[in-house]
Short mmCIF file of C-alpha atoms in Angstrom, two decimals:
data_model
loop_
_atom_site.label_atom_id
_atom_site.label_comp_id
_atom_site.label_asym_id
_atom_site.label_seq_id
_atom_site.Cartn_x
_atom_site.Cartn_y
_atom_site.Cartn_z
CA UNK A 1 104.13 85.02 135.51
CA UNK A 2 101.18 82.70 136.46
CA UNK A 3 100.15 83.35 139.79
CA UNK A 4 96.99 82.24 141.93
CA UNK A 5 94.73 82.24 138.34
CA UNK A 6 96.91 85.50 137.54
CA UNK A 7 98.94 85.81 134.46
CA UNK A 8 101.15 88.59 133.94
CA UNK A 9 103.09 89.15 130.31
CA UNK A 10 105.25 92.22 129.90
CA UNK A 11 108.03 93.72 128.15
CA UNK A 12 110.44 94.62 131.47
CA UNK A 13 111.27 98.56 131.60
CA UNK A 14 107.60 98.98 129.65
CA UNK A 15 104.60 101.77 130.74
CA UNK A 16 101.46 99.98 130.04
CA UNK A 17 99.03 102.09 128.15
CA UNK A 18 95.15 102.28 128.33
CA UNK A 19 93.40 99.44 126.78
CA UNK A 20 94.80 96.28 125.21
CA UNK A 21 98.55 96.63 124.79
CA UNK A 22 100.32 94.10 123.50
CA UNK A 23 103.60 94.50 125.46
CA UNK A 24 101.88 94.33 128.88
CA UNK A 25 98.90 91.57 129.37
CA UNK A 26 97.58 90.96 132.81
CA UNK A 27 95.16 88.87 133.05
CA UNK A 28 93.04 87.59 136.51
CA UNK A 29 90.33 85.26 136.84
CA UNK A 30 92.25 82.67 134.26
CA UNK A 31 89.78 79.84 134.18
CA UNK A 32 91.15 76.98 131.75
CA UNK A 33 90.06 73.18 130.53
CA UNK A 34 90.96 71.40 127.43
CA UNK A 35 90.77 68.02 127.17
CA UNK A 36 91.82 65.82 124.23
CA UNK A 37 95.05 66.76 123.96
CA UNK A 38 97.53 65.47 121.23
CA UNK A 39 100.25 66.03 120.45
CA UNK A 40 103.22 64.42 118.51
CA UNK A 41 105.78 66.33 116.28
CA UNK A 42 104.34 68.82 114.22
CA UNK A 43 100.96 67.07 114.48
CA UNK A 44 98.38 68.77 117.40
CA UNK A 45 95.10 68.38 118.41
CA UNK A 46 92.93 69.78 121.33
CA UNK A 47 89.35 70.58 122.01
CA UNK A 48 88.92 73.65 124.44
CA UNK A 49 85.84 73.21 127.11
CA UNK A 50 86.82 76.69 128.86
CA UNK A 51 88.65 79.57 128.92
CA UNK A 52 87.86 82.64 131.14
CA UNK A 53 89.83 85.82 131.93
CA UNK A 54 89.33 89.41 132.91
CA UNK A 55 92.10 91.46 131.06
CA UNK A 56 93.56 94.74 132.66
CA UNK A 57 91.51 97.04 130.18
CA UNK A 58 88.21 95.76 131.35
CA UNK A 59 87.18 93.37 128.74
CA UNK A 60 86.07 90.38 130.37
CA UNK A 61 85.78 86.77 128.45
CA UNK A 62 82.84 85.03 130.14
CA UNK A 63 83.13 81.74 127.76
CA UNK A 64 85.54 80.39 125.28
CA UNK A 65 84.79 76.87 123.69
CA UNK A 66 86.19 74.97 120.32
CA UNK A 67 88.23 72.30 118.77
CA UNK A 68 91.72 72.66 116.94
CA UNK A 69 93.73 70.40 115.30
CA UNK A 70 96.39 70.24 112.80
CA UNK A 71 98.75 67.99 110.73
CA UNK A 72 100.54 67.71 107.69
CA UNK A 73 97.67 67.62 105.88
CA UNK A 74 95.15 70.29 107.28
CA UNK A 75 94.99 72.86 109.78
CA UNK A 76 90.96 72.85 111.75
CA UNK A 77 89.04 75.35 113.66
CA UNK A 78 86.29 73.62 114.57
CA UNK A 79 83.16 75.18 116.22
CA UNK A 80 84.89 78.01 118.06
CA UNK A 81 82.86 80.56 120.28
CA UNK A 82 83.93 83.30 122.50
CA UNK A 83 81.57 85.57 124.44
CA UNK A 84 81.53 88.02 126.70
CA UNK A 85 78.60 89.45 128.40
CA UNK A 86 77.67 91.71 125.49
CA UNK A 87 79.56 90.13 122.59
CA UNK A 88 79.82 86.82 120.78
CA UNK A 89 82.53 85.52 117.77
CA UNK A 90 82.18 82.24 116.04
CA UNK A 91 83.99 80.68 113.76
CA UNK A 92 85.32 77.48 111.61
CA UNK A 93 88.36 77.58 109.75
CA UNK A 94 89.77 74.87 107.59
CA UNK A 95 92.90 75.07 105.80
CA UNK A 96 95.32 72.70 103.63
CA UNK A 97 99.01 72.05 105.16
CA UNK A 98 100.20 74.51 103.05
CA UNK A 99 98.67 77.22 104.97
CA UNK A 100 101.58 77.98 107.32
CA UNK A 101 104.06 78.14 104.04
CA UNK A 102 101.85 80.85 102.46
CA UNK A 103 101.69 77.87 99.08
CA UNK A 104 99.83 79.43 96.76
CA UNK A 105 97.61 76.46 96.07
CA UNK A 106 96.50 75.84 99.72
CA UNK A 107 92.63 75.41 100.19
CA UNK A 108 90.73 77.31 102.14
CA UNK A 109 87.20 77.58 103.43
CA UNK A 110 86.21 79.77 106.71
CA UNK A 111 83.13 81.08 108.09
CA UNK A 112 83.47 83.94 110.71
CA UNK A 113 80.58 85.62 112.70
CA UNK A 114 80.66 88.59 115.26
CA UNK A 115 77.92 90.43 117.26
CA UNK A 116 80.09 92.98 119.05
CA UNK A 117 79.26 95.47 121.34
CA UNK A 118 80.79 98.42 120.79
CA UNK A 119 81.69 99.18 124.63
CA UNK A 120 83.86 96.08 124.35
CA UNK A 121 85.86 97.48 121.86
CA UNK A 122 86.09 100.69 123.57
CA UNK A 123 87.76 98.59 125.98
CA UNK A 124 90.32 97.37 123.82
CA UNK A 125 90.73 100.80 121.54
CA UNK A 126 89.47 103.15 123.86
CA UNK A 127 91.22 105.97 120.99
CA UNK A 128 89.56 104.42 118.55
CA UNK A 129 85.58 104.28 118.84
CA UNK A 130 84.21 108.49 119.83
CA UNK A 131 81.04 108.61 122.35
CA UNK A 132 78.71 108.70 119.45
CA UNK A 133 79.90 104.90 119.00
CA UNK A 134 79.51 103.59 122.31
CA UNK A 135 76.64 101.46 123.24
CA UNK A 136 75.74 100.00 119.94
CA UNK A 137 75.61 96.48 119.05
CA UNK A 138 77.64 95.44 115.41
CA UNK A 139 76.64 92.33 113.60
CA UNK A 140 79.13 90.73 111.06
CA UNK A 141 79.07 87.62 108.98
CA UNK A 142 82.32 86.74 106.55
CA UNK A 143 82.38 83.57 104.49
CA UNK A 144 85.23 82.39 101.92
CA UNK A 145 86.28 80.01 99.93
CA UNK A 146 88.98 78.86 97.60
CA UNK A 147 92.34 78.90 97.45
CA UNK A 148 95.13 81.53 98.71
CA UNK A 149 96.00 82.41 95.12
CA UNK A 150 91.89 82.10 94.06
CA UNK A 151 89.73 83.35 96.97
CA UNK A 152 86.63 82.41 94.65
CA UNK A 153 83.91 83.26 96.71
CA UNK A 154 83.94 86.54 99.55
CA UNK A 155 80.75 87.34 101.19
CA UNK A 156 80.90 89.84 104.18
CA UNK A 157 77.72 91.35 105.56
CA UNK A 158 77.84 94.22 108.61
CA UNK A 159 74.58 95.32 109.93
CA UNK A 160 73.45 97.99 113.27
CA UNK A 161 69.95 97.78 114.48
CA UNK A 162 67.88 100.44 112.98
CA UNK A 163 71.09 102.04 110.91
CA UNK A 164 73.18 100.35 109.05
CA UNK A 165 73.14 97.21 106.65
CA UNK A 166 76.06 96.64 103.89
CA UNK A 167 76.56 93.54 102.44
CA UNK A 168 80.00 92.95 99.93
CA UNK A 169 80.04 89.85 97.68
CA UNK A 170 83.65 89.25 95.36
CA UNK A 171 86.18 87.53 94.40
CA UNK A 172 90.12 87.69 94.34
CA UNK A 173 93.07 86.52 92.37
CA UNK A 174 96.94 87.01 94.32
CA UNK A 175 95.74 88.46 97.06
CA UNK A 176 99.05 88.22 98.43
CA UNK A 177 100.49 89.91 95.31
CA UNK A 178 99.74 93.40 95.58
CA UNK A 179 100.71 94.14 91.80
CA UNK A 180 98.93 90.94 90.28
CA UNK A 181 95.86 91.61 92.28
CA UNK A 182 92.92 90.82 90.43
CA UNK A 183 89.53 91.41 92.51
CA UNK A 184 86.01 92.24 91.75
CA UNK A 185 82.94 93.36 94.40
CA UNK A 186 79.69 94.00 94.39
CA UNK A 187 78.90 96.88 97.36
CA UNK A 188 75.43 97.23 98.54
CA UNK A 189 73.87 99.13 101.68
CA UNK A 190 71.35 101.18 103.24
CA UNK A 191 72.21 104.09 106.34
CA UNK A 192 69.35 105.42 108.00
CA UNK A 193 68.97 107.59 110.68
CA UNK A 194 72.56 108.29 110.91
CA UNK A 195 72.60 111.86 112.20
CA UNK A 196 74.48 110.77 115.27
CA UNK A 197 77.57 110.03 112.96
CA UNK A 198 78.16 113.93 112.62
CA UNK A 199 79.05 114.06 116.26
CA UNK A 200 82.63 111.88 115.33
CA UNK A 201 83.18 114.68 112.59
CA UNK A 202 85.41 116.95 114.37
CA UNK A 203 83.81 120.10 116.31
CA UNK A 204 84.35 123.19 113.59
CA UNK A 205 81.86 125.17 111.96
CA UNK A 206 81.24 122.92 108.88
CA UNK A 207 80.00 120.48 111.08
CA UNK A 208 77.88 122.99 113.07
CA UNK A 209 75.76 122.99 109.67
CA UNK A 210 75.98 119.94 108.55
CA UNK A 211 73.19 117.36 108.51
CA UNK A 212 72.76 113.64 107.24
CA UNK A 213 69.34 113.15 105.62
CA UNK A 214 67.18 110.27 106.56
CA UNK A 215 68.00 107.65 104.36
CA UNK A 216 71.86 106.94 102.37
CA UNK A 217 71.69 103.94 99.90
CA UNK A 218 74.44 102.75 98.05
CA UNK A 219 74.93 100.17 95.21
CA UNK A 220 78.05 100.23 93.36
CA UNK A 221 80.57 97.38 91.69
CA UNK A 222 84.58 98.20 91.92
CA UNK A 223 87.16 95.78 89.80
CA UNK A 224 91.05 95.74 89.97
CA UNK A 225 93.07 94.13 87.74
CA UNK A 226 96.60 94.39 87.82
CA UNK A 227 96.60 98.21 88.92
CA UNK A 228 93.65 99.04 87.00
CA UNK A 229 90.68 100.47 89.10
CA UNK A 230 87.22 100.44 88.05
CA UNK A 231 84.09 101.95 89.86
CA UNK A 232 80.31 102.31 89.41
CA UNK A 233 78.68 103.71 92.07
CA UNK A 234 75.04 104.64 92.31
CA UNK A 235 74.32 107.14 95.66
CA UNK A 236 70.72 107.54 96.95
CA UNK A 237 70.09 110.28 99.67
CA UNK A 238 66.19 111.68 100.88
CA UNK A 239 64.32 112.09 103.87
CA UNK A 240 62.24 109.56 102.01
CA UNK A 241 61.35 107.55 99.04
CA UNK A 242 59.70 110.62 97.23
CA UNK A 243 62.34 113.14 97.78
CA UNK A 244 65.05 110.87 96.80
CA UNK A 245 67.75 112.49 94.79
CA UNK A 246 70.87 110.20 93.02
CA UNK A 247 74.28 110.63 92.29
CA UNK A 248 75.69 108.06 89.45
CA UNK A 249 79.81 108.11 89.74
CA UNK A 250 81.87 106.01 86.75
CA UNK A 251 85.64 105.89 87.21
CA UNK A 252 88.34 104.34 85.59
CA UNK A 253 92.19 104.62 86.70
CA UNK A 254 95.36 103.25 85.20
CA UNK A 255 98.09 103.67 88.08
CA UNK A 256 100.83 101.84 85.95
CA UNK A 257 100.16 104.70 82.98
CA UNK A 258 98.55 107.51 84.81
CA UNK A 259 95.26 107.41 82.76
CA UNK A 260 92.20 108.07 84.40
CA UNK A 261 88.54 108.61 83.56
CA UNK A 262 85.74 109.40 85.75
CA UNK A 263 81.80 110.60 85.02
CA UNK A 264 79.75 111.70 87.28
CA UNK A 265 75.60 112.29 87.53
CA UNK A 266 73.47 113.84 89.88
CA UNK A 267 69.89 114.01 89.42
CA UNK A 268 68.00 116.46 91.41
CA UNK A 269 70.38 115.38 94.27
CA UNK A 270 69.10 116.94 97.80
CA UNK A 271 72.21 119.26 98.64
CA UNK A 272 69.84 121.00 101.14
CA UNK A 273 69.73 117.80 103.12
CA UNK A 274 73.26 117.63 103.88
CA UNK A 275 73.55 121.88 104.20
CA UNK A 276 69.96 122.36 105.82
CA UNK A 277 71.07 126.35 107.32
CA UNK A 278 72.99 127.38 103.29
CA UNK A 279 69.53 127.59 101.86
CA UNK A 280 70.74 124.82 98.80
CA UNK A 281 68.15 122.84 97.04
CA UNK A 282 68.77 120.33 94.25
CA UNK A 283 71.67 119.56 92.21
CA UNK A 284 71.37 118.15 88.70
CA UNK A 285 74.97 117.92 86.90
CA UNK A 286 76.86 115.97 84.67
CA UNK A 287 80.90 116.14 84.69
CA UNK A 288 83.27 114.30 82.76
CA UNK A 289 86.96 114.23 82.74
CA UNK A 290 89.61 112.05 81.56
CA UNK A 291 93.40 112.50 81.21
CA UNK A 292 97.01 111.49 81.43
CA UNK A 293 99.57 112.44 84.17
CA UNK A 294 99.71 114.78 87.11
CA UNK A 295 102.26 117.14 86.85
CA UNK A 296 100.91 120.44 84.93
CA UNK A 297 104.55 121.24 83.63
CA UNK A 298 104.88 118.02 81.98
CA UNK A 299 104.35 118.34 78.41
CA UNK A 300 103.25 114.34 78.01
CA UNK A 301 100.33 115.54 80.73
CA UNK A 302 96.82 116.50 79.15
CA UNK A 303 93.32 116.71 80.56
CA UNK A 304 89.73 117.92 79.16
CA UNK A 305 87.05 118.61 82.07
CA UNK A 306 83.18 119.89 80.87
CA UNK A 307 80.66 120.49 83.31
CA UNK A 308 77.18 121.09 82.46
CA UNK A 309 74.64 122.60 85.45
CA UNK A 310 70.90 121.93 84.84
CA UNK A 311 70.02 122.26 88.17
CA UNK A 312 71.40 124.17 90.98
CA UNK A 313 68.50 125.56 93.41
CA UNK A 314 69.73 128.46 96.10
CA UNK A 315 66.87 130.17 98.33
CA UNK A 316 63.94 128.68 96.15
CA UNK A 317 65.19 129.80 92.86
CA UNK A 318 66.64 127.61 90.35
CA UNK A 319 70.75 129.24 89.06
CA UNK A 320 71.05 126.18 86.68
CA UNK A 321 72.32 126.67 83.28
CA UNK A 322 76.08 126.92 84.20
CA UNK A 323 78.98 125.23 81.90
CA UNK A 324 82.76 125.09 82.41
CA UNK A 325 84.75 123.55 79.85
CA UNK A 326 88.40 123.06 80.35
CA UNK A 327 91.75 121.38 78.65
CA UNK A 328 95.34 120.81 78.95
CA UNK A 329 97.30 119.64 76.75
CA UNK A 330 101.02 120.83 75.57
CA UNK A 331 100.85 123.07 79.14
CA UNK A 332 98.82 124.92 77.11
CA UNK A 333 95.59 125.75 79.58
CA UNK A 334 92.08 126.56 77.43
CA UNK A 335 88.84 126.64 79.21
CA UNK A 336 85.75 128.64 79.30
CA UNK A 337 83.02 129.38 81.48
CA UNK A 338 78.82 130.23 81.04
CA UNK A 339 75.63 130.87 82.66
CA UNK A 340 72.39 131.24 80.60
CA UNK A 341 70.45 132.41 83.74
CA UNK A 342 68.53 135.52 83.01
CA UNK A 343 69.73 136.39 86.47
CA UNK A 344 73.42 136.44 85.52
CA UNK A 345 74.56 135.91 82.28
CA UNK A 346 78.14 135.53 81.70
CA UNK A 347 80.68 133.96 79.17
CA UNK A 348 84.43 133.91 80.18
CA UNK A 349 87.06 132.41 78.29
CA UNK A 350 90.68 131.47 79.57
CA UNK A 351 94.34 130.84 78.63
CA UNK A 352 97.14 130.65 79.89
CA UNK A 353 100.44 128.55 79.08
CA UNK A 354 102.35 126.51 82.10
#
């Protein structure tokens, strides 16, 4: 219903809930001009001078400007802005024909931009954003280009004032084939200050004693290809550049064969920072495992685990020395356990059959 710059859209019998729902929009203040209109068959065109609404969650569209156009040929977004009085989204689009018929070989190019305030999405999610969220401002810039089989070029950065900064560059093959996906990405970021992010962890005791240290970096490559995963992950944690400590995770899965392989590093890695009240200091460890299958009482499943502890500081005093070996293989269960610490020394070896 359109009523005195009112429009009303609902599904009849429906309870509207908080925020943006879908099956009940009501919308007040409508403020519309377009000019340029064409249209004639399948082919459109119009360039949008206004739009300007106050929906029934609160959000409030202040300016919407941009040109559109399709045909046979291509399919435009052309210089597209929407703001409210906190937010702002850009963006240009341009497509081949194809683009409605999902044709693999359609090109595509778009360039997307966001600065949201994060009390305007409350608005529209109010479930979804916890108090420690509200009143920040997001920034987000997405480029690609390509095709819709070859995406060739992905580039998405996200950055918070004074927190947060991640940038991901890739590329993907079928990305509308889940089991021929092919993809590769470099992940890069820095989180400081982030000690307000424990108050969305929810209120139990773990959180009552847990911390974030000052500064979180992350670099770190992932690859799919057909099912395979790859990762390489470097994490960097520290109140600051001298007390940094790093954790270097190398993974491999094979979800069409079960096969995985994974390595992981830490080097004098502040676990204190993270548990400031359980009187932890470093970590320095290296684990590897790799295996076949899940199911323990499958005789085709086998794994080997080994664990060596260099460094593992608890009130001020340094317990490293531990090593856990362990291996599957036949349901047959081996393993064995060691600590070379003067203050506990101990050797303990297990079997067992599944």
């Amino acid at each position: 219903v359109l009523n005195d710059n009112q429009l009303t859209y609902g599904v009849a019998g429906h309870h509207p809930t908080q925020g943006l729902d879908p099956s009940w929009i009501e919308l007040a203040g409508v403020h519309v001009a377009v000019d340029s209109l064409y249209n004639r068959g399948s082919d459109l065109a119009l360039r949008i001078r206004q739009l300007a609404f106050r929906e029934r969650c609160g959000l409030e569209v202040e300016q919407t400007r941009g040109r559109f156009s399709m045909d046979s040929t291509a399919i435009r977004l052309t210089d597209f802005s929407l703001a409210t009085a906190a937010s702002r989204l850009t963006a240009n689009m341009e497509a081949g024909g194809g683009l409605l018929r999902m044709e693999p070989q359609t090109p595509l190019t778009a360039s997307l931009g966001a600065d949201l305030a994060t009390n305007d999405v409350a608005r529209l999610v109010p479930a979804l954003l916890p108090a420690a969220l509200r009143n920040r401002q997001i920034g987000m810039e997405l480029t690609a280009d390509g095709t819709l089989e070859d995406l060739r070029r992905i580039d998405l950065q996200i950055t918070s004032p004074d927190h947060l900064w991640l940038t991901v560059d890739g590329r993907a093959r079928y990305p509308l084939d889940p089991r021929h996906l092919t993809a590769s990405a470099r992940i890069r970021g820095r989180l400081r200050n982030g000690a307000f992010l424990l108050e969305t962890v929810p209120d139990t005791a773990l959180r009552r004693r847990l911390a974030l240290p000052r500064q979180i970096g992350i670099d770190a490559t992932a690859r799919i290809d057909s099912q395979n995963y790859v990762l390489s992950s470097l994490l960097r944690a520290g109140q600051g550049r001298r007390e940094e400590g790093r954790i270097h995770i190398d993974g491999r899965f094979d979800a069409r064969h079960e096969r995985y392989e994974a390595a992981i590093r830490a080097d004098s890695f502040p676990m204190g920072s993270f548990l400031p009240a359980d009187s932890l200091g470093r970590l320095g460890l290296a684990l590897d495992a790799r295996g076949k299958g899940f199911d323990p009482y499958n005789p085709a499943t086998w794994s080997r685990l080994q664990l060596e502890v260099a460094q593992a500081e608890y009130r001020s005093r340094d317990f490293g020395g531990v090593g856990i070996t362990a291996e599957l293989a036949d349901q047959q269960l081996q393993g064995r356990i060691e600590d070379r610490d003067s203050a506990l020394l101990l050797s303990l070896g297990l079997e067992g059959r599944l």
